[in-house]
Every structure is written in structure tokens, then in C-alpha cells.
Backbone as a ProteinNet text record, in pm:
[ID]
protein_1_A
[PRIMARY]
MGILRETRQRVQERIKEKKQDDRWQRLIEQSVLFDAEWYQSQYGIEKKKAARHYLEQGWKAGYDPSPHFCTRDYLDGHLQIPADLCPLVYFLEN
[TERTIARY]
26238.3	26124.7	26049.8	26028.7	25938.2	25863.6	25936	25828.4	25748.8	25777.8	25684.3	25561.4	25597.4	25519.8	25378.9	25496.1	25390.6	25278.7	25363.5	25255.1	25159	25192.4	25111.7	24934.4	25013.5	24929.1	24805.2	24890.4	24780.7	24716.8	24695.3	24639	24543.2	24599.1	24459.4	24382	24391.7	24336.8	24188.3	24305.5	24180.7	24125.3	24128.7	24040.4	23925.1	23990.8	23891.4	23773.9	23820.4	23754.3	23638.6	23695.4	23648.1	23515	23553	23401.3	23338.9	23374.4	23273.1	23170.2	23241.1	23156.7	23094.6	23126.4	23051.4	22887.9	22946.6	22797.6	22710.8	22774.7	22738.6	22632.6	22648	22643.3	22449.5	22499.8	22412.7	22291.8	22292.8	22265.6	22150	22234.2	22153.2	22045	22087.3	22030.9	21893.6	21937.9	21820	21695.7	21712.8	21670.8	21530.6	21406	21300.6	21363.5	21456.5	21439.4	21559.5	21636.4	21669.1	21591.4	21648.5	21512.7	21583.2	21643.9	21757	21721.4	21570.2	21534	21514.8	21446.2	21443.4	21554.9	21689.9	21826.6	21857.5	21833.9	21890.7	21800.6	21675.2	21580.2	21674.3	21673.1	21730.9	21876	21962.6	22121.1	22166.8	22109.9	22157.9	22252	22255.1	22317.3	22275.1	22347.2	22285.1	22228.5	22117.7	22076.3	22145.9	22236.3	22333.6	22435.8	22453.4	22594.3	22514.9	22405.1	22316.1	22341.9	22371.9	22392.3	22506.7	22611.7	22751.5	22820.8	22700	22752.6	22703.1	22548.1	22527.2	22585.9	22702.9	22741.1	22869.4	22968.5	23074.2	23070.8	23008.1	22994.5	22882.7	22752.3	22606.5	22575.4	22598.6	22578.3	22659.4	22787.7	22836.4	22848.1	22782.3	22726.9	22598.7	22503.4	22395.6	22278.6	22334.5	22207.1	22132.2	22010.8	21933.2	21902.5	21861.9	21854.6	21770.7	21662.8	21502.1	21406.9	21296.9	21252.3	21169	21217.7	21156.7	21321	21413.8	21483.6	21583.6	21603.9	21668.4	21803.8	21890.8	22064.9	22092.7	22065.6	22115.6	22053.5	21911.8	21809.8	21858.9	21896.9	21917.1	22073.5	22135.6	22309.5	22280.8	22178.7	22188.4	22113.7	22053.6	21942.8	22000.8	22161.5	22253.7	22371.1	22413.8	22573.8	22651.7	22611.7	22744.3	22769.5	22700.5	22762	22882.4	22979.7	23114	23093.2	23194.5	23196.4	23196	23312.1	23317.5	23208.4	23108.4	23027.1	22882.8	22855.5	22698.5	22597.6	22575.1	22431.5	22288.3	22262.8	22196.1	22219.9	22373.3	22392.8	22369.4	22406.1	22417.7	22264.1	22188.4	22047.4	22001.3	22052	21992.1	22046.3	22164.1	22247.8	22280.5	22150.6	22117	21978.7
-3086.8	-3059.2	-3185	-3282.8	-3401.5	-3419.4	-3408.1	-3437.3	-3338.8	-3179.4	-3096.5	-3086.8	-3150.8	-3197.9	-3253.8	-3343.5	-3498.4	-3387.3	-3320.6	-3268.6	-3210.5	-3120.2	-3031.7	-3124.3	-3195.6	-3255.1	-3329.2	-3382.3	-3455.8	-3357.3	-3222.8	-3127.6	-3126.6	-3100.4	-3023.7	-3127.5	-3300.9	-3381.7	-3416.4	-3372.8	-3383.2	-3272.1	-3125.6	-3035	-3055.7	-3129.3	-3161.7	-3235	-3354.8	-3451.4	-3392.5	-3301.4	-3211.1	-3184.7	-3117.2	-2992	-3138.3	-3251	-3318	-3353.2	-3413.8	-3446.1	-3376.4	-3227	-3100	-3082.2	-3130	-3157.7	-3300.2	-3355.3	-3471.8	-3480.2	-3409.4	-3413.4	-3271.6	-3194.2	-3093.3	-3177.2	-3262.8	-3343.8	-3434.7	-3501.4	-3579.7	-3530.7	-3425.6	-3326.1	-3282.1	-3184.7	-3183.6	-3300.1	-3464.5	-3503.6	-3584	-3605.1	-3664.1	-3744.5	-3860.9	-4014.3	-3994.6	-3861.3	-3919.5	-3813.7	-3868.7	-3790.4	-3743.8	-3691.4	-3668.8	-3739.4	-3667.4	-3675.3	-3846.6	-3903.6	-4019.8	-4110.1	-4061.4	-4122.8	-4067.6	-3989.4	-3970	-4080.6	-4130.6	-4167.3	-4344	-4412.9	-4501.1	-4539.1	-4437.4	-4460.9	-4365	-4279.3	-4194.1	-4128.7	-4049.9	-3997.8	-3804.9	-3731.9	-3607.9	-3575.8	-3486.8	-3461.5	-3426.9	-3270.6	-3195.5	-3246.7	-3336.7	-3476.8	-3605.1	-3596.5	-3722.5	-3763.9	-3652.7	-3652.4	-3716.3	-3624.7	-3659.1	-3780	-3828.6	-3972.8	-4079.9	-4083.1	-4150.2	-4209.1	-4013.3	-4046.5	-4112.2	-4067.4	-4136.8	-4309.4	-4306.4	-4408	-4537.5	-4475	-4523.7	-4627.5	-4581.4	-4666.2	-4796.3	-4740.1	-4914.1	-5015.9	-4944.9	-5010.9	-5072.2	-5034.7	-5088.4	-4967.8	-4898	-4806.3	-4730.2	-4696.2	-4641.2	-4503.6	-4412.6	-4295	-4241.3	-4328.6	-4283.8	-4418.2	-4418.6	-4576.8	-4577	-4499	-4486.7	-4554.5	-4552.1	-4604.7	-4716.2	-4816.1	-4928.4	-4938.7	-4903.3	-4956.6	-5073.3	-5144.2	-5314.7	-5349.6	-5317.2	-5366.5	-5297.1	-5171.1	-5098.1	-5129.1	-5178.5	-5223.3	-5362.7	-5429.8	-5568.3	-5574.1	-5472.5	-5464.5	-5409.3	-5381.8	-5226.8	-5267.2	-5379	-5416.6	-5321.4	-5257.3	-5121.7	-5022.7	-5029.9	-4921.6	-4901.9	-4855.3	-4846.2	-4869.1	-4975.1	-5015	-4864.7	-4790.4	-4665.9	-4567.9	-4576.1	-4461.6	-4501.9	-4365.3	-4421.2	-4412.1	-4533.3	-4556.2	-4496.8	-4387.4	-4264.9	-4124.4	-4131.6	-4072.7	-4096.6	-4257.4	-4242.6	-4289.8	-4322.2	-4273.3	-4177	-4057.3	-3915.8	-3847	-3880.5	-3877.4	-3905.1	-4049	-4154.4	-4153.2
22981.7	22898.1	22849.5	22842.5	22825.5	22970	23051.7	23166.3	23260.1	23159	23214.3	23078.6	22965.3	22895	22942.4	22970.1	23008.3	23143.1	23233.7	23363.8	23290.2	23231	23160.7	23069.8	23008	22924.2	22998	23149.1	23253.9	23357.9	23283.5	23412.6	23322.8	23220.5	23098.1	23080.6	23056.1	23075.2	23187.5	23312.4	23406.2	23388.8	23374.5	23351.9	23237.8	23116.8	23018.9	23129.3	23203.3	23253.8	23364.9	23464.5	23524.4	23476.3	23360.7	23312.8	23248.2	23173.1	23156.2	23247.1	23375	23498.9	23532	23555.3	23644.6	23480.4	23342.2	23251.6	23296.6	23294.5	23320.6	23438.1	23537	23664.1	23618.9	23569.2	23518.9	23472.3	23394.9	23309.5	23381.3	23509.5	23534.3	23675	23737.2	23796.5	23737.1	23596.6	23550.2	23508.7	23503.7	23465.8	23543.9	23515.3	23554.4	23579.1	23548.2	23572.3	23759.6	23778.7	23893.7	23998.1	24138.1	24262.6	24343.3	24347.8	24496.8	24628.8	24630.8	24802.9	24758.2	24696.8	24684	24704.1	24615.9	24642.6	24823	24835.4	24953.9	25095.6	25027.5	25160	25107.9	25017.2	24974.8	24994.5	24977.5	25031.6	25110.5	25191.8	25307	25248.6	25111	25057.6	25040.6	25145.7	25099.2	24953.6	24989.1	24888.7	24766.7	24819.5	24778.1	24696.4	24741.6	24662.2	24591	24576.9	24534.8	24397.6	24287.2	24146.7	24135.6	24208.6	24177.4	24218.4	24322.3	24417.6	24277.7	24231.9	24178.9	24022.8	23957.8	23886.1	23842.1	24012.9	24019.9	24106.5	24161.7	24262	24260.1	24262.4	24282.5	24148	24080	23929.1	23955.7	24005.9	23998.7	24080.3	24171.1	24307.4	24288.3	24202.4	24113.4	24198.8	24220.8	24288.8	24178.1	24200.8	24044.7	24096.1	24029.5	24022.7	24102	24073.5	24080.3	24076.3	24115.2	24137.6	23983.1	23876.6	23727.4	23667.5	23694.4	23575.6	23701.6	23620.1	23702.7	23635.7	23728.4	23646.9	23600.2	23684.9	23671.1	23533.1	23508.7	23412.3	23276.4	23289.3	23205.7	23143.2	23212.2	23143.5	23084.9	23192.6	23106.6	22959.6	22933.6	22861.3	22666	22748.4	22709.9	22671.5	22638.1	22627.9	22563.5	22501.8	22408.9	22478.6	22619.6	22735.1	22735.3	22724.3	22779.1	22897.4	22940	23081.7	23217.7	23181.8	23231.3	23188.8	23152	23154.7	23227.5	23293.8	23337.3	23281.1	23292.3	23201.9	23180.8	23304.8	23257.9	23194	23205.9	23119.4	22952.8	22949.9	22821.8	22752.6	22823.7	22775.9	22815	22812.2	22820.6	22703.6	22648	22546.9	22394.8	22428.6	22314.4	22291.1
[MASK]
++++++++++++++++++++++++++++++++++++++++++++++++++++++++++++++++++++++++++++++++++++++++++++++

């Protein structure tokens, strides 16, 4: 019974995380600070995958979402941002 409960809890947590990631992706896509065409031209990521890439990997690699938002500068100036949170998401939600 304990293993089943733990497995169910993990699945529920992952579903919650996926919904949060999907919400954040939409937030990024709708922002004027994200430019999928520019992101594709700079980093070679398909436009339709650009927002998800930035959310999951790009910001960690120091990629910028557009020429109007510098990921590294924002992180350097906002040390309170949790280490696992995309800085553009933090900016847009605060």
C-alpha cells in the first residue's frame, strides 16, 4: 500500500509540474519580451519549440529570450530569484 501511495503522489506532483510548465510557457509566448523568430535566429531552435526551450534549458545556458531582456544581467541584479526558476517567468509574475 505504501509504494502505491508514493507512486500516486509522484504522478500527481508531475502532473502539477507539467501544468505549471505549460502555464509558464504560455506566459513567455505571450510576452513582448520573448521573440521566437529572434530566438531561432540566435540559437537555432525551431520557433514552435523556442518558448519551451527557453523555459527548460535556454535561460540556464545564459540564452536571452529577445534582444530586450538579458538573462544574465537580470539574474545578476536579482539574487533573490530561486535557482530553479526561469528569470523571465519571475520578472513577468512579479
